[in-house]
Amino acid sequence: MKILVINGPSLNMLGIREPGIYGKRTYAELEKTIYDHCEKQGVTVEIYQSNHEGDIVDKIQAAYGVFDGIVINPAAYTHTSVAILDALKAVGIRTVEVHISDVDKREEFRRISYVGLYAEKTVKGIGFDGYIKAIEYLRNDGKD
Ligand code: DQA
């Protein structure tokens, strides 16, 4: 199985960025957590991070016919991006949405998710484990 993990704006700043909300672990540690898990499970994974909406759209389009599943933390674009939603719908690849923090327990505007209108599942508020849970959900064909 081939999974593409996409991380949106400022997730590259993990470890520095609002540690009270996102924790002290770095983006490199997040990548390692995902790579180690996928290696153990025999999953082929690519991890991509961008601060640019259009680049994320391009990456999703390029995933067509290449990846079996997408795990995406669109970060701030979660709450604004119809373009990312439409790209996911265009390629039709199974998708799970992840948030490190519990977006429902924060500001009102974080409760809206455009990607959530397409994603099969949303995992939120369990830190880095959310990415592993999302990968396992895709591996197990939609079972937790
Ligand atoms: C986030 C939550 C978003 O509201 C925020 O804009 C982020 C990170 C999370 O992982 O908790 O950048 O997606």
Short mmCIF file of C-alpha atoms and ligand atoms in Angstrom, two decimals:
data_model
loop_
_atom_site.label_atom_id
_atom_site.label_comp_id
_atom_site.label_asym_id
_atom_site.label_seq_id
_atom_site.Cartn_x
_atom_site.Cartn_y
_atom_site.Cartn_z
CA MET A 1 0.00 0.00 0.00
CA LYS A 2 1.20 3.51 -0.85
CA ILE A 3 0.23 6.40 1.41
CA LEU A 4 0.90 10.11 0.95
CA VAL A 5 1.04 12.20 4.13
CA ILE A 6 0.49 15.92 3.55
CA ASN A 7 1.13 18.60 6.15
CA GLY A 8 0.05 22.19 5.67
CA PRO A 9 1.40 25.57 6.80
CA SER A 10 3.61 25.97 9.85
CA LEU A 11 3.60 22.29 10.74
CA ASN A 12 7.31 22.44 9.83
CA MET A 13 7.57 24.67 12.93
CA LEU A 14 6.50 21.92 15.33
CA GLY A 15 8.61 22.01 18.47
CA ILE A 16 8.89 25.80 18.26
CA ARG A 17 5.32 26.67 17.43
CA GLU A 18 2.90 27.07 20.39
CA PRO A 19 4.30 24.10 22.35
CA GLY A 20 1.43 24.34 24.84
CA ILE A 21 -0.92 23.33 22.02
CA TYR A 22 1.21 21.25 19.64
CA GLY A 23 3.81 19.84 22.02
CA LYS A 24 7.60 20.06 22.11
CA ARG A 25 8.36 17.37 19.56
CA THR A 26 9.73 18.60 16.24
CA TYR A 27 8.62 18.08 12.66
CA ALA A 28 11.61 15.78 12.13
CA GLU A 29 10.36 13.65 15.02
CA LEU A 30 6.90 13.50 13.44
CA GLU A 31 8.45 12.32 10.18
CA LYS A 32 10.49 9.67 12.00
CA THR A 33 7.40 8.42 13.88
CA ILE A 34 5.57 7.98 10.57
CA TYR A 35 8.52 6.44 8.68
CA ASP A 36 9.26 3.96 11.50
CA HIS A 37 5.64 2.86 11.72
CA CYS A 38 5.27 2.46 7.96
CA GLU A 39 8.51 0.52 7.67
CA LYS A 40 7.32 -1.92 10.37
CA GLN A 41 3.97 -2.38 8.65
CA GLY A 42 5.35 -2.65 5.12
CA VAL A 43 3.63 0.52 3.96
CA THR A 44 5.29 2.73 1.35
CA VAL A 45 4.97 6.32 2.52
CA GLU A 46 5.86 9.76 1.23
CA ILE A 47 5.66 12.75 3.55
CA TYR A 48 5.15 16.21 2.07
CA GLN A 49 4.92 19.58 3.79
CA SER A 50 4.10 22.95 2.25
CA ASN A 51 3.10 26.39 3.39
CA HIS A 52 1.44 27.09 0.03
CA GLU A 53 -2.12 26.18 -0.88
CA GLY A 54 -1.48 25.80 -4.63
CA ASP A 55 1.50 23.50 -4.01
CA ILE A 56 -0.71 21.27 -1.88
CA VAL A 57 -3.30 21.21 -4.69
CA ASP A 58 -0.54 20.24 -7.18
CA LYS A 59 0.67 17.47 -4.87
CA ILE A 60 -2.83 16.03 -4.49
CA GLN A 61 -3.34 16.07 -8.27
CA ALA A 62 0.03 14.34 -8.79
CA ALA A 63 -1.07 11.60 -6.37
CA TYR A 64 -3.72 10.41 -8.84
CA GLY A 65 -2.93 6.86 -9.96
CA VAL A 66 0.12 6.75 -7.68
CA PHE A 67 -1.13 6.59 -4.07
CA ASP A 68 -3.83 4.41 -2.48
CA GLY A 69 -4.52 6.75 0.40
CA ILE A 70 -3.90 10.28 1.66
CA VAL A 71 -3.44 11.37 5.26
CA ILE A 72 -3.72 15.14 5.40
CA ASN A 73 -3.32 17.74 8.10
CA PRO A 74 -4.21 20.85 6.09
CA ALA A 75 -3.41 23.01 9.15
CA ALA A 76 -4.92 26.52 8.72
CA TYR A 77 -6.16 25.60 5.21
CA THR A 78 -8.54 23.15 6.90
CA HIS A 79 -10.78 26.07 7.75
CA THR A 80 -10.52 28.03 4.49
CA SER A 81 -9.60 25.92 1.48
CA VAL A 82 -12.25 24.94 -1.02
CA ALA A 83 -9.33 24.42 -3.46
CA ILE A 84 -7.86 21.59 -1.38
CA LEU A 85 -11.31 20.05 -0.90
CA ASP A 86 -11.93 20.15 -4.66
CA ALA A 87 -8.51 18.63 -5.45
CA LEU A 88 -9.24 15.70 -3.12
CA LYS A 89 -12.65 15.22 -4.74
CA ALA A 90 -11.05 15.42 -8.20
CA VAL A 91 -8.57 12.58 -7.59
CA GLY A 92 -11.01 10.48 -5.54
CA ILE A 93 -8.28 8.98 -3.35
CA ARG A 94 -9.34 7.69 0.08
CA THR A 95 -8.45 10.38 2.61
CA VAL A 96 -8.21 10.74 6.38
CA GLU A 97 -7.93 14.19 7.98
CA VAL A 98 -5.65 14.63 11.01
CA HIS A 99 -5.25 17.40 13.57
CA ILE A 100 -2.68 17.32 16.34
CA SER A 101 -4.84 19.49 18.60
CA ASP A 102 -8.53 19.08 19.34
CA VAL A 103 -9.88 21.70 16.94
CA ASP A 104 -13.37 21.41 18.45
CA LYS A 105 -12.15 22.68 21.80
CA ARG A 106 -10.44 25.78 20.43
CA GLU A 107 -11.70 28.92 18.66
CA GLU A 108 -15.06 28.74 16.91
CA PHE A 109 -13.51 29.14 13.42
CA ARG A 110 -11.51 25.92 13.84
CA ARG A 111 -14.73 23.89 13.97
CA ILE A 112 -15.27 24.37 10.23
CA SER A 113 -13.37 21.93 8.03
CA TYR A 114 -13.67 21.93 4.24
CA VAL A 115 -11.48 18.85 3.87
CA GLY A 116 -13.74 17.16 6.41
CA LEU A 117 -16.55 17.30 3.84
CA TYR A 118 -14.59 14.75 1.77
CA ALA A 119 -12.43 12.85 4.27
CA GLU A 120 -13.69 9.42 5.36
CA LYS A 121 -12.58 10.12 8.88
CA THR A 122 -11.10 12.86 11.06
CA VAL A 123 -8.65 12.11 13.86
CA LYS A 124 -8.03 15.01 16.23
CA GLY A 125 -6.57 15.87 19.60
CA ILE A 126 -4.25 12.88 20.05
CA GLY A 127 -1.00 14.45 18.86
CA PHE A 128 1.36 12.51 16.58
CA ASP A 129 -0.61 9.30 17.26
CA GLY A 130 -3.34 10.71 15.04
CA TYR A 131 -1.18 10.12 11.96
CA ILE A 132 -0.60 6.49 12.95
CA LYS A 133 -4.29 5.99 13.62
CA ALA A 134 -5.11 7.47 10.21
CA ILE A 135 -2.59 5.21 8.43
CA GLU A 136 -3.97 2.16 10.26
CA TYR A 137 -7.52 3.13 9.32
CA LEU A 138 -6.53 3.23 5.63
CA ARG A 139 -4.60 -0.05 5.93
CA ASN A 140 -7.53 -1.79 7.58
CA ASP A 141 -9.90 -0.65 4.88
CA GLY A 142 -11.90 1.76 6.98
CA LYS A 143 -11.91 -0.13 10.27
CA ASP A 144 -10.48 1.36 13.49
C1 DQA B 1 -4.00 21.98 13.23
C2 DQA B 1 -5.18 22.81 13.75
C3 DQA B 1 -5.44 24.01 12.85
O1 DQA B 1 -6.55 24.75 13.33
C4 DQA B 1 -4.23 24.92 12.83
O2 DQA B 1 -4.44 26.00 11.95
C5 DQA B 1 -2.98 24.19 12.51
C6 DQA B 1 -2.76 22.85 13.07
C7 DQA B 1 -3.66 20.82 14.17
O3 DQA B 1 -2.92 19.95 13.74
O4 DQA B 1 -4.10 20.79 15.31
O5 DQA B 1 -2.09 24.73 11.86
O6 DQA B 1 -4.36 21.43 11.98
#
